[in-house]
Amino acid sequence: DAMVIQNPRYQVTQFGKPVTLSCSQTLNHNVMYWYQQKSSQAPKLLFHYYDKDFNNEADTPDNFQSRRPNTSFCFLDIRSPGLGDAAMYLCATSPRWAPRDTQYFGPGTRLTVL
Amino acid sequence: AQTVTQSQPEMSVQEAETVTLSCTYDTSESDYYLFWYKQPPSRQMILVIRQEAYKQQNATENRFSVNFQKAAKSFSLKISDSQLGDAAMYFCAYRSAAGNQFYFGTGTSLTVIP
């Protein structure tokens, strides 16, 4: 089935050690999003790609970067994870940059920082 | 800044009964989109229902319906004939008509009692 896949589902890293989270999609959607969801908080949009165009939310820390080498894959790089970066990271896609479009979410990667 | 507020962190409902989840939002825009997403335990978030602000008619999807009160900036979700599979975290979300602002509420955890 067409879907949004996130690997790994659980990731443990050490304070300050770079980590990369992966997202892939078989929906052939133009837009891919990364959200950070901390415990008991609302998902917060970090950035999105419209095709190859990268769009950073104004308050996303510089510690977070993203790459989209092709339509299917998108990566979230955390250059120097801090304890405050422990969270669930959600990847989502949508067909177009249209506000009424449904977003299709992956199951998330839960990041633990030791 | 736009905000989305879900004042009920937890709700419960008897199977086959009706439950209403509340959501309020703050915006200065006249055109926007509102969504309810469902996140079952350990599974991905999926769209439940969507409402366009310019439409006066409340959206309905099978057992799910909304009560959209634009003047009051209220967007509640009614689940009729609740089923065990409805147990999940429910997120209310706002997206601006331009698409560049997208906010989630903190979620309501719904328990369905057999």
PDB file of C-alpha atoms in Angstrom:
ATOM      1  CA  ASP A   1       0.000   0.000   0.000  1.00  0.00           C
ATOM      2  CA  ALA A   2       1.119   3.540  -0.700  1.00  0.00           C
ATOM      3  CA  MET A   3       2.284   5.097   2.522  1.00  0.00           C
ATOM      4  CA  VAL A   4       4.681   7.249   4.497  1.00  0.00           C
ATOM      5  CA  ILE A   5       7.441   5.281   6.167  1.00  0.00           C
ATOM      6  CA  GLN A   6       9.730   6.480   8.907  1.00  0.00           C
ATOM      7  CA  ASN A   7      12.902   4.759  10.018  1.00  0.00           C
ATOM      8  CA  PRO A   8      13.826   3.972  12.606  1.00  0.00           C
ATOM      9  CA  ARG A   9      10.732   3.989  14.822  1.00  0.00           C
ATOM     10  CA  TYR A  10      12.911   4.468  17.898  1.00  0.00           C
ATOM     11  CA  GLN A  11      16.255   6.211  17.943  1.00  0.00           C
ATOM     12  CA  VAL A  12      18.580   6.682  20.881  1.00  0.00           C
ATOM     13  CA  THR A  13      21.488   9.080  20.634  1.00  0.00           C
ATOM     14  CA  GLN A  14      23.922  10.718  22.967  1.00  0.00           C
ATOM     15  CA  PHE A  15      24.018  14.353  23.875  1.00  0.00           C
ATOM     16  CA  GLY A  16      25.820  16.198  21.098  1.00  0.00           C
ATOM     17  CA  LYS A  17      26.088  13.206  18.751  1.00  0.00           C
ATOM     18  CA  PRO A  18      24.619  13.921  15.296  1.00  0.00           C
ATOM     19  CA  VAL A  19      21.605  11.876  14.334  1.00  0.00           C
ATOM     20  CA  THR A  20      19.621  11.456  11.112  1.00  0.00           C
ATOM     21  CA  LEU A  21      15.990  10.456  10.865  1.00  0.00           C
ATOM     22  CA  SER A  22      14.590   9.114   7.639  1.00  0.00           C
ATOM     23  CA  CYS A  23      11.254   9.441   5.872  1.00  0.00           C
ATOM     24  CA  SER A  24      10.156   7.897   2.602  1.00  0.00           C
ATOM     25  CA  GLN A  25       6.896   8.015   0.705  1.00  0.00           C
ATOM     26  CA  THR A  26       5.327   6.029  -2.086  1.00  0.00           C
ATOM     27  CA  LEU A  27       2.566   8.579  -2.682  1.00  0.00           C
ATOM     28  CA  ASN A  28       4.627  10.669  -5.103  1.00  0.00           C
ATOM     29  CA  HIS A  29       3.558  13.808  -3.252  1.00  0.00           C
ATOM     30  CA  ASN A  30       5.256  17.105  -3.932  1.00  0.00           C
ATOM     31  CA  VAL A  31       5.304  18.348  -0.364  1.00  0.00           C
ATOM     32  CA  MET A  32       7.021  16.770   2.612  1.00  0.00           C
ATOM     33  CA  TYR A  33       6.885  18.096   6.170  1.00  0.00           C
ATOM     34  CA  TRP A  34       8.761  17.490   9.399  1.00  0.00           C
ATOM     35  CA  TYR A  35       7.062  18.034  12.749  1.00  0.00           C
ATOM     36  CA  GLN A  36       8.384  17.841  16.279  1.00  0.00           C
ATOM     37  CA  GLN A  37       5.945  16.552  18.894  1.00  0.00           C
ATOM     38  CA  LYS A  38       7.065  16.727  22.504  1.00  0.00           C
ATOM     39  CA  SER A  39       5.213  14.870  25.197  1.00  0.00           C
ATOM     40  CA  SER A  40       1.738  16.331  25.850  1.00  0.00           C
ATOM     41  CA  GLN A  41       2.367  19.122  23.368  1.00  0.00           C
ATOM     42  CA  ALA A  42       1.023  19.968  19.947  1.00  0.00           C
ATOM     43  CA  PRO A  43       2.964  18.856  16.893  1.00  0.00           C
ATOM     44  CA  LYS A  44       5.096  21.761  15.754  1.00  0.00           C
ATOM     45  CA  LEU A  45       6.068  22.265  12.130  1.00  0.00           C
ATOM     46  CA  LEU A  46       9.841  22.496  11.711  1.00  0.00           C
ATOM     47  CA  PHE A  47      10.084  22.856   7.930  1.00  0.00           C
ATOM     48  CA  HIS A  48       8.738  21.605   4.666  1.00  0.00           C
ATOM     49  CA  TYR A  49       9.853  20.917   1.130  1.00  0.00           C
ATOM     50  CA  TYR A  50       7.783  21.832  -1.871  1.00  0.00           C
ATOM     51  CA  ASP A  51       9.504  19.662  -4.453  1.00  0.00           C
ATOM     52  CA  LYS A  52      13.122  20.733  -3.964  1.00  0.00           C
ATOM     53  CA  ASP A  53      12.352  24.088  -2.416  1.00  0.00           C
ATOM     54  CA  PHE A  54      13.171  24.124   1.276  1.00  0.00           C
ATOM     55  CA  ASN A  55      11.116  26.241   3.666  1.00  0.00           C
ATOM     56  CA  ASN A  56      12.209  26.719   7.225  1.00  0.00           C
ATOM     57  CA  GLU A  57       9.821  27.858   9.957  1.00  0.00           C
ATOM     58  CA  ALA A  58      11.082  31.054  11.521  1.00  0.00           C
ATOM     59  CA  ASP A  59      11.587  29.572  14.977  1.00  0.00           C
ATOM     60  CA  THR A  60      13.177  26.276  13.948  1.00  0.00           C
ATOM     61  CA  PRO A  61      16.609  26.055  15.605  1.00  0.00           C
ATOM     62  CA  ASP A  62      19.671  26.027  13.371  1.00  0.00           C
ATOM     63  CA  ASN A  63      20.552  22.705  14.948  1.00  0.00           C
ATOM     64  CA  PHE A  64      17.897  21.131  12.720  1.00  0.00           C
ATOM     65  CA  GLN A  65      18.572  20.624   9.040  1.00  0.00           C
ATOM     66  CA  SER A  66      16.838  18.696   6.306  1.00  0.00           C
ATOM     67  CA  ARG A  67      17.683  17.106   2.995  1.00  0.00           C
ATOM     68  CA  ARG A  68      15.477  15.874   0.201  1.00  0.00           C
ATOM     69  CA  PRO A  69      17.604  14.072  -2.381  1.00  0.00           C
ATOM     70  CA  ASN A  70      14.610  12.981  -4.442  1.00  0.00           C
ATOM     71  CA  THR A  71      10.803  12.983  -4.403  1.00  0.00           C
ATOM     72  CA  SER A  72      10.575   9.868  -2.278  1.00  0.00           C
ATOM     73  CA  PHE A  73      13.012  10.573   0.536  1.00  0.00           C
ATOM     74  CA  CYS A  74      13.469  13.277   3.113  1.00  0.00           C
ATOM     75  CA  PHE A  75      15.921  13.347   6.015  1.00  0.00           C
ATOM     76  CA  LEU A  76      15.991  15.252   9.265  1.00  0.00           C
ATOM     77  CA  ASP A  77      19.481  15.924  10.592  1.00  0.00           C
ATOM     78  CA  ILE A  78      20.017  17.058  14.162  1.00  0.00           C
ATOM     79  CA  ARG A  79      23.581  18.268  14.299  1.00  0.00           C
ATOM     80  CA  SER A  80      24.101  18.391  18.049  1.00  0.00           C
ATOM     81  CA  PRO A  81      21.128  16.931  19.906  1.00  0.00           C
ATOM     82  CA  GLY A  82      20.352  18.353  23.290  1.00  0.00           C
ATOM     83  CA  LEU A  83      18.167  16.874  25.999  1.00  0.00           C
ATOM     84  CA  GLY A  84      15.420  19.247  24.905  1.00  0.00           C
ATOM     85  CA  ASP A  85      15.332  17.664  21.463  1.00  0.00           C
ATOM     86  CA  ALA A  86      13.924  14.411  22.803  1.00  0.00           C
ATOM     87  CA  ALA A  87      10.561  14.090  21.095  1.00  0.00           C
ATOM     88  CA  MET A  88       8.504  12.263  18.528  1.00  0.00           C
ATOM     89  CA  TYR A  89       9.386  13.407  15.020  1.00  0.00           C
ATOM     90  CA  LEU A  90       6.606  13.126  12.487  1.00  0.00           C
ATOM     91  CA  CYS A  91       6.988  13.168   8.736  1.00  0.00           C
ATOM     92  CA  ALA A  92       4.017  14.026   6.554  1.00  0.00           C
ATOM     93  CA  THR A  93       3.276  14.528   2.887  1.00  0.00           C
ATOM     94  CA  SER A  94       0.644  16.257   0.798  1.00  0.00           C
ATOM     95  CA  PRO A  95       0.011  16.270  -2.925  1.00  0.00           C
ATOM     96  CA  ARG A  96       0.350  20.030  -3.362  1.00  0.00           C
ATOM     97  CA  TRP A  97       0.960  23.183  -1.381  1.00  0.00           C
ATOM     98  CA  ALA A  98      -2.757  23.691  -1.013  1.00  0.00           C
ATOM     99  CA  PRO A  99      -4.104  24.486   2.432  1.00  0.00           C
ATOM    100  CA  ARG A 100      -7.131  22.246   2.100  1.00  0.00           C
ATOM    101  CA  ASP A 101      -5.034  19.201   1.176  1.00  0.00           C
ATOM    102  CA  THR A 102      -4.934  16.290   3.552  1.00  0.00           C
ATOM    103  CA  GLN A 103      -1.574  15.593   5.104  1.00  0.00           C
ATOM    104  CA  TYR A 104      -0.531  11.953   5.231  1.00  0.00           C
ATOM    105  CA  PHE A 105       1.550  11.139   8.255  1.00  0.00           C
ATOM    106  CA  GLY A 106       4.127   8.497   8.992  1.00  0.00           C
ATOM    107  CA  PRO A 107       4.131   6.622  12.300  1.00  0.00           C
ATOM    108  CA  GLY A 108       6.862   8.830  13.725  1.00  0.00           C
ATOM    109  CA  THR A 109      10.344   8.313  15.130  1.00  0.00           C
ATOM    110  CA  ARG A 110      10.734   8.638  18.875  1.00  0.00           C
ATOM    111  CA  LEU A 111      14.089  10.191  19.668  1.00  0.00           C
ATOM    112  CA  THR A 112      15.730   9.705  23.048  1.00  0.00           C
ATOM    113  CA  VAL A 113      18.774  11.781  23.962  1.00  0.00           C
ATOM    114  CA  LEU A 114      21.002  10.403  26.725  1.00  0.00           C
TER     115      LEU A 114
ATOM    116  CA  ALA B   1      -0.268  34.780  16.264  1.00  0.00           C
ATOM    117  CA  GLN B   2      -2.726  32.051  15.537  1.00  0.00           C
ATOM    118  CA  THR B   3      -3.292  29.539  18.324  1.00  0.00           C
ATOM    119  CA  VAL B   4      -5.378  26.424  18.649  1.00  0.00           C
ATOM    120  CA  THR B   5      -6.719  25.417  22.049  1.00  0.00           C
ATOM    121  CA  GLN B   6      -8.129  22.080  23.078  1.00  0.00           C
ATOM    122  CA  SER B   7      -9.281  22.492  26.652  1.00  0.00           C
ATOM    123  CA  GLN B   8     -10.058  18.825  27.304  1.00  0.00           C
ATOM    124  CA  PRO B   9      -6.848  16.801  27.703  1.00  0.00           C
ATOM    125  CA  GLU B  10      -8.879  13.626  28.274  1.00  0.00           C
ATOM    126  CA  MET B  11     -12.411  12.500  27.507  1.00  0.00           C
ATOM    127  CA  SER B  12     -14.237   9.225  27.827  1.00  0.00           C
ATOM    128  CA  VAL B  13     -17.414   7.881  26.270  1.00  0.00           C
ATOM    129  CA  GLN B  14     -19.448   4.726  26.533  1.00  0.00           C
ATOM    130  CA  GLU B  15     -19.517   2.578  23.453  1.00  0.00           C
ATOM    131  CA  ALA B  16     -22.444   3.526  21.162  1.00  0.00           C
ATOM    132  CA  GLU B  17     -22.849   6.908  22.867  1.00  0.00           C
ATOM    133  CA  THR B  18     -22.044  10.359  21.509  1.00  0.00           C
ATOM    134  CA  VAL B  19     -19.134  12.540  22.541  1.00  0.00           C
ATOM    135  CA  THR B  20     -18.101  16.078  21.611  1.00  0.00           C
ATOM    136  CA  LEU B  21     -14.514  17.287  21.602  1.00  0.00           C
ATOM    137  CA  SER B  22     -13.919  21.008  21.854  1.00  0.00           C
ATOM    138  CA  CYS B  23     -11.535  23.238  19.950  1.00  0.00           C
ATOM    139  CA  THR B  24     -11.160  26.976  19.816  1.00  0.00           C
ATOM    140  CA  TYR B  25      -8.744  29.005  17.761  1.00  0.00           C
ATOM    141  CA  ASP B  26      -7.567  32.511  17.410  1.00  0.00           C
ATOM    142  CA  THR B  27      -7.032  34.197  14.073  1.00  0.00           C
ATOM    143  CA  SER B  28      -7.376  37.549  12.391  1.00  0.00           C
ATOM    144  CA  GLU B  29      -7.908  35.968   9.001  1.00  0.00           C
ATOM    145  CA  SER B  30     -11.281  35.460   7.351  1.00  0.00           C
ATOM    146  CA  ASP B  31     -10.326  32.530   5.167  1.00  0.00           C
ATOM    147  CA  TYR B  32      -8.705  29.406   6.538  1.00  0.00           C
ATOM    148  CA  TYR B  33      -9.123  25.675   6.982  1.00  0.00           C
ATOM    149  CA  LEU B  34      -9.775  23.616  10.068  1.00  0.00           C
ATOM    150  CA  PHE B  35      -9.053  19.936  10.535  1.00  0.00           C
ATOM    151  CA  TRP B  36      -9.519  17.158  13.024  1.00  0.00           C
ATOM    152  CA  TYR B  37      -6.834  14.472  12.955  1.00  0.00           C
ATOM    153  CA  LYS B  38      -6.906  11.181  14.828  1.00  0.00           C
ATOM    154  CA  GLN B  39      -3.776   9.494  16.185  1.00  0.00           C
ATOM    155  CA  PRO B  40      -4.434   5.939  17.444  1.00  0.00           C
ATOM    156  CA  PRO B  41      -1.895   4.479  19.876  1.00  0.00           C
ATOM    157  CA  SER B  42       1.367   3.663  18.086  1.00  0.00           C
ATOM    158  CA  ARG B  43      -0.176   4.385  14.707  1.00  0.00           C
ATOM    159  CA  GLN B  44      -0.001   7.272  12.297  1.00  0.00           C
ATOM    160  CA  MET B  45      -2.150  10.323  12.394  1.00  0.00           C
ATOM    161  CA  ILE B  46      -5.007  10.349   9.903  1.00  0.00           C
ATOM    162  CA  LEU B  47      -7.462  13.000   8.802  1.00  0.00           C
ATOM    163  CA  VAL B  48     -10.950  12.673  10.275  1.00  0.00           C
ATOM    164  CA  ILE B  49     -12.713  15.699   8.879  1.00  0.00           C
ATOM    165  CA  ARG B  50     -12.032  19.088   7.292  1.00  0.00           C
ATOM    166  CA  GLN B  51     -13.936  22.384   7.293  1.00  0.00           C
ATOM    167  CA  GLU B  52     -13.432  25.346   4.996  1.00  0.00           C
ATOM    168  CA  ALA B  53     -14.057  28.618   6.833  1.00  0.00           C
ATOM    169  CA  TYR B  54     -15.933  30.136   3.892  1.00  0.00           C
ATOM    170  CA  LYS B  55     -18.511  27.340   4.027  1.00  0.00           C
ATOM    171  CA  GLN B  56     -21.347  27.847   6.460  1.00  0.00           C
ATOM    172  CA  GLN B  57     -22.473  24.251   6.287  1.00  0.00           C
ATOM    173  CA  ASN B  58     -20.917  22.002   8.891  1.00  0.00           C
ATOM    174  CA  ALA B  59     -18.817  19.158   7.505  1.00  0.00           C
ATOM    175  CA  THR B  60     -19.938  15.573   8.064  1.00  0.00           C
ATOM    176  CA  GLU B  61     -18.139  12.286   7.478  1.00  0.00           C
ATOM    177  CA  ASN B  62     -20.237   9.286   8.453  1.00  0.00           C
ATOM    178  CA  ARG B  63     -20.330   9.241  12.278  1.00  0.00           C
ATOM    179  CA  PHE B  64     -18.145  12.326  12.554  1.00  0.00           C
ATOM    180  CA  SER B  65     -19.503  15.846  12.290  1.00  0.00           C
ATOM    181  CA  VAL B  66     -18.364  19.285  13.301  1.00  0.00           C
ATOM    182  CA  ASN B  67     -20.034  22.295  14.833  1.00  0.00           C
ATOM    183  CA  PHE B  68     -18.260  25.239  13.236  1.00  0.00           C
ATOM    184  CA  GLN B  69     -19.015  28.589  14.812  1.00  0.00           C
ATOM    185  CA  LYS B  70     -16.941  31.118  12.910  1.00  0.00           C
ATOM    186  CA  ALA B  71     -17.847  34.169  14.958  1.00  0.00           C
ATOM    187  CA  ALA B  72     -17.041  32.337  18.167  1.00  0.00           C
ATOM    188  CA  LYS B  73     -13.938  30.746  16.598  1.00  0.00           C
ATOM    189  CA  SER B  74     -15.077  27.361  17.756  1.00  0.00           C
ATOM    190  CA  PHE B  75     -14.719  24.044  15.959  1.00  0.00           C
ATOM    191  CA  SER B  76     -15.984  21.044  17.901  1.00  0.00           C
ATOM    192  CA  LEU B  77     -16.017  17.427  16.765  1.00  0.00           C
ATOM    193  CA  LYS B  78     -18.997  15.193  17.458  1.00  0.00           C
ATOM    194  CA  ILE B  79     -18.565  11.448  17.315  1.00  0.00           C
ATOM    195  CA  SER B  80     -21.825   9.543  17.181  1.00  0.00           C
ATOM    196  CA  ASP B  81     -22.309   5.859  17.969  1.00  0.00           C
ATOM    197  CA  SER B  82     -18.801   5.671  19.419  1.00  0.00           C
ATOM    198  CA  GLN B  83     -16.832   2.524  18.668  1.00  0.00           C
ATOM    199  CA  LEU B  84     -13.834   0.961  20.371  1.00  0.00           C
ATOM    200  CA  GLY B  85     -11.742   1.853  17.352  1.00  0.00           C
ATOM    201  CA  ASP B  86     -12.420   5.528  17.964  1.00  0.00           C
ATOM    202  CA  ALA B  87     -10.111   5.463  20.976  1.00  0.00           C
ATOM    203  CA  ALA B  88      -7.214   7.747  20.071  1.00  0.00           C
ATOM    204  CA  MET B  89      -5.654  11.151  20.512  1.00  0.00           C
ATOM    205  CA  TYR B  90      -7.591  13.755  18.549  1.00  0.00           C
ATOM    206  CA  PHE B  91      -5.880  16.882  17.300  1.00  0.00           C
ATOM    207  CA  CYS B  92      -7.561  20.010  16.066  1.00  0.00           C
ATOM    208  CA  ALA B  93      -5.555  21.938  13.480  1.00  0.00           C
ATOM    209  CA  TYR B  94      -5.714  25.306  11.744  1.00  0.00           C
ATOM    210  CA  ARG B  95      -4.203  26.227   8.416  1.00  0.00           C
ATOM    211  CA  SER B  96      -4.233  29.652   6.851  1.00  0.00           C
ATOM    212  CA  ALA B  97      -5.639  30.112   3.356  1.00  0.00           C
ATOM    213  CA  ALA B  98      -2.155  30.926   2.099  1.00  0.00           C
ATOM    214  CA  GLY B  99      -1.030  27.646   3.582  1.00  0.00           C
ATOM    215  CA  ASN B 100       2.013  29.045   5.270  1.00  0.00           C
ATOM    216  CA  GLN B 101       0.689  28.860   8.820  1.00  0.00           C
ATOM    217  CA  PHE B 102      -0.303  25.526  10.233  1.00  0.00           C
ATOM    218  CA  TYR B 103      -1.001  24.990  13.930  1.00  0.00           C
ATOM    219  CA  PHE B 104      -2.108  21.996  15.936  1.00  0.00           C
ATOM    220  CA  GLY B 105      -3.804  21.927  19.299  1.00  0.00           C
ATOM    221  CA  THR B 106      -2.365  19.894  22.170  1.00  0.00           C
ATOM    222  CA  GLY B 107      -4.820  17.065  21.635  1.00  0.00           C
ATOM    223  CA  THR B 108      -7.633  15.306  23.457  1.00  0.00           C
ATOM    224  CA  SER B 109      -7.175  11.687  24.486  1.00  0.00           C
ATOM    225  CA  LEU B 110     -10.437   9.823  23.941  1.00  0.00           C
ATOM    226  CA  THR B 111     -11.185   6.581  25.779  1.00  0.00           C
ATOM    227  CA  VAL B 112     -14.087   4.417  24.671  1.00  0.00           C
ATOM    228  CA  ILE B 113     -15.554   2.309  27.450  1.00  0.00           C
ATOM    229  CA  PRO B 114     -17.042  -1.049  26.396  1.00  0.00           C
TER     230      PRO B 114
END
